[in-house]
Amino acid sequence: MDGLDEWADPLKKTVLPVLLPCYSKCTVLTTTRHWKMTDERMKDSQIDCLLELEGVNDPHQFSKQILSCIIKEELESNHHEFVEYVKTNNLNEFYFTPVLLASLVVSWLNGMHIRGSRCEVYISLLDCLLKKSSISSDCFVSPPAYCFSETRYVCHNIELVHALSEIAFTQLFTFKKENLLVFTEKEEAILKPEQKTLALKTGILSERKSSTLTGISTLSFIHKSVQELLAAFHIARHNFVIEAVIEKYFDTFPDAYLDLSQVFIFLCGLNIKAANDLSRVIDQHTDMTDINVLPSCRYSRIQDLMTKGYTEGRANNHKDDDIRLNLSNLEVLDR
């Protein structure tokens, strides 16, 4: 089962889906984000083996291999310079994810130097993907956010990005959890045929054909984090959805902020005013979250989320006076 953190019991009684009796004879591999494991209803007796994926084993060597595919001369000195660039700009967090590490190397070689911003890292990845199908490059005269300033291929494809952002938002904030990451041909109506072709060609979207007689295909984003970035961009452009959609979503799923925390962090970089508004919604719903999660743990998560949001806001040149994230409960640890 892929994505336990994306599943929710409509009756809010169980933390795990009830499987058919025949599955008792099978080995069931389940993936989830780590926060799901803190639910008190998740018993150790239900888990035979717990594995944690940590990403690239040797990012130092991996980044060197990527560089060697692009440049042939002065490899050692260039690689040393790249490693220092990663350290100086606090990019170690992205050093262990293959696709992000590759994107960092390529953007660095192209002179697009990222300064520790999560938004910049993922926008750089998006720019690299769009480069695959772009004949010419173009820069924004007035970029929609600071992190778009050095992009070369997003501007020319901005209508595609807008369409994908709308789909990403619609799917993440759907009340049907089974449609969270995968959308069908019926739901892709937002995309024009040529936009769908372009999105598939660049790799932003992937398509899987059904093996059933209907032959219906499903589309999904290259990675959930890319979908979260695009969803945040949609909120940044249309902040009315915070009140019109997100508040109602949180009324139904009070602890949704846990799984949508990356959307919030991205929003802090893209549009701090909208992020301030969303922080108020999250703060208001804190005491309504799952009773199976201890209050201290709950407040600690919110506190950590707001801290990361502030850091992302500052990394995207937002002034302290403009960053007004709400936090009603502060946990202070005795040491």
XYZ file of C-alpha atoms in Angstrom:
335
model
C 0.000 0.000 0.000
C 1.536 3.264 -1.084
C 0.949 6.384 0.988
C -0.679 5.402 4.295
C -0.411 9.051 5.358
C -2.742 9.936 2.477
C -5.481 7.555 3.677
C -8.138 8.481 6.210
C -10.966 6.423 7.664
C -14.258 8.188 6.803
C -15.571 7.140 10.243
C -12.321 8.205 11.965
C -12.121 4.913 13.874
C -9.135 3.077 12.427
C -5.649 4.211 11.526
C -5.056 1.306 9.112
C -7.297 0.083 6.280
C -9.080 -3.193 7.021
C -7.656 -5.808 4.647
C -9.398 -8.857 3.232
C -8.705 -12.133 5.107
C -6.705 -13.465 2.150
C -4.053 -10.804 2.795
C -3.134 -12.581 6.040
C -1.144 -14.972 3.858
C 0.724 -12.145 2.141
C 3.571 -9.851 3.054
C 2.170 -6.317 3.019
C 4.606 -3.458 2.355
C 3.218 -0.059 3.337
C 4.811 3.348 2.714
C 4.079 6.448 4.762
C 5.520 9.745 5.869
C 7.038 9.581 9.349
C 4.426 11.697 11.163
C 1.787 8.996 10.662
C 3.755 6.672 12.967
C 3.136 8.943 15.978
C -0.553 8.032 16.106
C -1.180 6.159 19.379
C -3.448 3.694 17.574
C -0.498 2.480 15.511
C 0.641 -0.502 17.573
C 4.125 -2.012 17.361
C 2.472 -5.435 17.271
C 0.996 -4.527 13.885
C 4.449 -3.945 12.401
C 6.878 -6.804 11.819
C 9.659 -4.715 10.322
C 10.138 -0.942 10.111
C 12.466 0.508 7.470
C 13.387 4.151 6.913
C 14.480 5.416 3.506
C 17.288 7.923 3.868
C 18.012 8.789 0.250
C 21.409 8.750 -1.478
C 24.034 6.747 0.444
C 26.975 8.779 -0.829
C 25.794 12.158 -2.180
C 29.403 13.326 -2.439
C 30.259 10.593 -4.950
C 26.878 10.803 -6.671
C 27.218 14.549 -7.310
C 30.697 13.927 -8.697
C 29.327 11.314 -11.103
C 26.658 13.753 -12.308
C 29.295 16.423 -12.875
C 31.499 13.982 -14.792
C 28.658 13.403 -17.273
C 28.537 17.124 -18.057
C 32.096 18.393 -17.752
C 35.352 16.590 -18.540
C 38.006 19.094 -17.511
C 38.978 20.147 -13.978
C 36.443 17.751 -12.473
C 38.052 17.671 -9.030
C 38.227 21.442 -8.602
C 34.701 21.957 -9.925
C 33.327 19.272 -7.644
C 35.095 20.789 -4.635
C 33.600 24.171 -5.524
C 30.112 22.639 -5.804
C 30.399 20.915 -2.409
C 31.445 24.201 -0.804
C 28.511 25.928 -2.507
C 26.103 23.384 -0.966
C 27.598 23.886 2.512
C 27.679 27.676 2.303
C 24.044 27.942 1.245
C 22.654 25.332 3.677
C 21.453 23.023 0.907
C 22.416 19.786 2.684
C 18.731 18.966 3.214
C 18.335 18.431 -0.538
C 21.654 16.612 -0.935
C 20.187 13.152 -0.319
C 17.315 13.181 -2.826
C 18.569 12.027 -6.265
C 16.351 14.212 -8.448
C 16.994 17.328 -6.330
C 20.727 16.708 -6.148
C 20.860 16.359 -9.934
C 18.843 19.570 -10.268
C 21.220 21.399 -7.903
C 24.237 20.318 -9.956
C 22.674 21.392 -13.259
C 21.416 24.735 -11.928
C 24.829 25.445 -10.377
C 26.580 24.750 -13.686
C 24.091 27.060 -15.411
C 24.928 29.872 -13.005
C 21.619 29.709 -11.088
C 22.896 29.872 -7.522
C 20.322 28.945 -4.869
C 20.543 30.513 -1.407
C 18.943 27.933 0.864
C 15.356 28.408 -0.304
C 13.149 25.315 -0.673
C 11.092 27.194 -3.264
C 14.182 27.985 -5.323
C 15.309 24.343 -5.275
C 11.992 23.044 -6.578
C 11.454 25.890 -9.044
C 14.936 25.108 -10.361
C 13.866 21.474 -10.794
C 10.730 22.603 -12.620
C 12.847 24.849 -14.848
C 15.163 21.925 -15.689
C 12.204 19.716 -16.616
C 10.661 22.394 -18.835
C 14.000 22.845 -20.591
C 13.523 19.388 -22.175
C 10.842 20.663 -24.531
C 11.785 24.339 -24.876
C 13.457 25.631 -28.014
C 14.330 29.021 -26.543
C 14.725 30.522 -23.082
C 13.032 33.586 -21.657
C 13.239 35.400 -18.315
C 10.480 37.114 -16.343
C 10.383 40.908 -16.484
C 8.266 40.843 -13.317
C 8.602 37.381 -11.750
C 5.517 36.125 -9.841
C 7.758 35.450 -6.818
C 11.402 35.910 -5.863
C 12.276 32.255 -6.558
C 11.322 32.658 -10.239
C 13.905 35.410 -10.818
C 16.615 33.229 -12.375
C 14.419 30.749 -14.256
C 14.828 30.534 -18.029
C 12.071 28.210 -19.219
C 9.142 28.737 -16.821
C 8.135 32.092 -18.316
C 7.620 30.640 -21.792
C 5.529 27.818 -20.282
C 3.694 29.812 -17.612
C 0.211 28.868 -18.892
C 1.115 25.198 -18.493
C 2.414 25.876 -14.972
C -0.824 27.692 -14.096
C -2.935 24.779 -15.366
C -0.832 22.193 -13.529
C -0.997 24.308 -10.370
C -4.781 24.337 -10.469
C -4.867 20.552 -10.880
C -2.307 20.077 -8.091
C -4.370 22.195 -5.707
C -7.676 20.576 -6.658
C -6.285 17.089 -6.115
C -4.504 17.797 -2.825
C -7.578 19.413 -1.313
C -10.055 16.854 -2.568
C -12.510 15.336 -0.102
C -11.978 11.978 -1.820
C -8.695 10.727 -0.419
C -8.350 8.081 -3.133
C -7.938 10.916 -5.673
C -5.227 12.683 -3.701
C -2.300 11.959 -6.022
C -3.817 10.300 -9.085
C -6.338 11.929 -11.384
C -8.244 10.420 -14.278
C -8.854 11.674 -17.814
C -12.147 13.193 -16.662
C -10.352 15.322 -14.078
C -7.636 16.489 -16.460
C -10.069 18.673 -18.413
C -8.201 21.727 -17.117
C -5.301 20.808 -19.412
C -5.426 21.478 -23.126
C -4.346 18.481 -25.264
C -1.064 20.157 -26.187
C -0.425 20.999 -22.518
C -0.937 17.378 -21.504
C 1.511 16.257 -24.195
C 4.060 18.819 -23.012
C 3.650 17.870 -19.339
C 4.206 14.201 -20.184
C 7.162 14.979 -22.448
C 8.925 17.019 -19.761
C 8.255 14.383 -17.120
C 6.256 16.656 -14.809
C 3.368 14.225 -15.270
C 3.432 10.485 -15.818
C 0.660 8.382 -17.340
C -0.348 4.831 -16.534
C -2.730 2.826 -18.685
C -5.300 0.686 -16.895
C -5.169 -3.057 -17.505
C -8.961 -3.266 -17.396
C -11.218 -3.467 -20.449
C -12.087 0.226 -20.108
C -8.511 1.189 -20.926
C -8.813 4.371 -18.841
C -5.472 6.016 -18.113
C -4.493 7.842 -14.948
C -2.098 10.745 -14.551
C 0.087 11.650 -11.596
C 2.826 14.150 -10.815
C 6.490 13.143 -10.917
C 6.624 13.449 -7.119
C 4.265 14.565 -4.391
C 6.630 17.399 -3.411
C 6.344 18.861 -6.934
C 2.572 18.659 -6.638
C 2.800 20.447 -3.269
C 4.898 23.250 -4.783
C 2.413 23.728 -7.626
C -0.543 23.659 -5.220
C 1.151 26.359 -3.138
C 1.700 28.432 -6.288
C -2.031 28.195 -7.033
C -2.827 29.437 -3.505
C -0.281 32.236 -3.913
C -2.074 33.384 -7.078
C -5.613 32.877 -5.741
C -5.467 33.400 -1.972
C -9.282 33.489 -1.742
C -9.162 29.664 -1.814
C -7.852 29.720 1.772
C -11.272 30.776 3.022
C -13.352 29.240 0.234
C -11.726 25.791 0.139
C -8.982 25.156 2.696
C -10.932 26.204 5.797
C -13.751 23.830 4.845
C -11.190 21.106 4.153
C -9.675 21.549 7.626
C -13.167 21.402 9.156
C -13.475 17.898 7.706
C -9.839 16.854 8.221
C -8.577 18.887 11.244
C -5.134 17.251 11.241
C -4.611 17.803 7.503
C -1.933 20.398 8.254
C 0.421 17.487 9.018
C 0.318 16.101 5.504
C 0.069 19.523 3.864
C 2.876 21.124 5.852
C 5.124 21.326 2.774
C 2.433 23.303 0.951
C 2.485 25.825 3.794
C 6.292 26.107 3.759
C 6.301 26.639 -0.013
C 3.596 29.291 0.379
C 5.766 31.170 2.895
C 8.298 31.630 0.117
C 5.839 32.354 -2.693
C 3.357 34.722 -1.009
C 3.894 35.638 2.638
C 0.553 37.454 2.961
C -1.306 34.302 1.907
C 0.924 32.255 4.236
C 0.004 34.545 7.141
C -3.671 33.923 6.397
C -3.167 30.164 6.143
C -1.224 30.110 9.426
C -4.277 31.569 11.164
C -6.445 28.777 9.760
C -3.934 26.147 10.920
C -3.674 27.768 14.352
C -7.455 27.854 14.775
C -7.725 24.156 13.965
C -4.885 23.011 16.225
C -7.150 22.111 19.158
C -9.525 20.270 16.837
C -6.919 17.784 15.651
C -6.883 14.050 16.305
C -7.424 13.315 20.008
C -5.042 10.374 19.662
C -2.147 12.806 19.266
C -0.924 14.299 22.545
C -1.391 18.109 22.823
C 2.314 18.701 23.533
C 3.263 16.736 20.414
C 0.638 18.602 18.416
C 1.868 22.034 19.524
C 5.472 21.031 18.908
C 4.629 20.153 15.304
C 2.857 23.466 14.740
C 5.778 25.317 16.306
C 8.251 23.484 14.083
C 6.094 24.193 11.025
C 5.927 27.929 11.741
C 9.689 28.035 12.330
C 10.342 26.405 8.964
C 7.833 28.757 7.353
C 9.632 31.774 8.810
C 12.994 30.461 7.578
C 11.589 29.945 4.078
C 10.055 33.413 4.092
C 13.377 35.040 4.995
C 15.202 32.934 2.379
C 12.866 34.442 -0.220
C 13.637 38.050 0.765
C 10.439 38.660 2.758
C 10.951 41.265 5.484
C 10.450 40.433 9.157
C 7.671 43.017 9.387
C 5.761 41.185 6.641
C 6.093 37.730 8.221
C 3.214 37.466 10.705
C 2.648 33.769 11.178
C 0.162 32.816 13.907
C 1.196 30.598 16.828
C -1.083 30.520 19.883
C 0.669 27.741 21.818
C 4.399 27.756 22.480
C 6.164 24.720 23.912
C 9.308 25.414 25.937
C 11.444 22.393 26.802
C 13.355 22.161 30.086
C 16.963 21.171 29.642
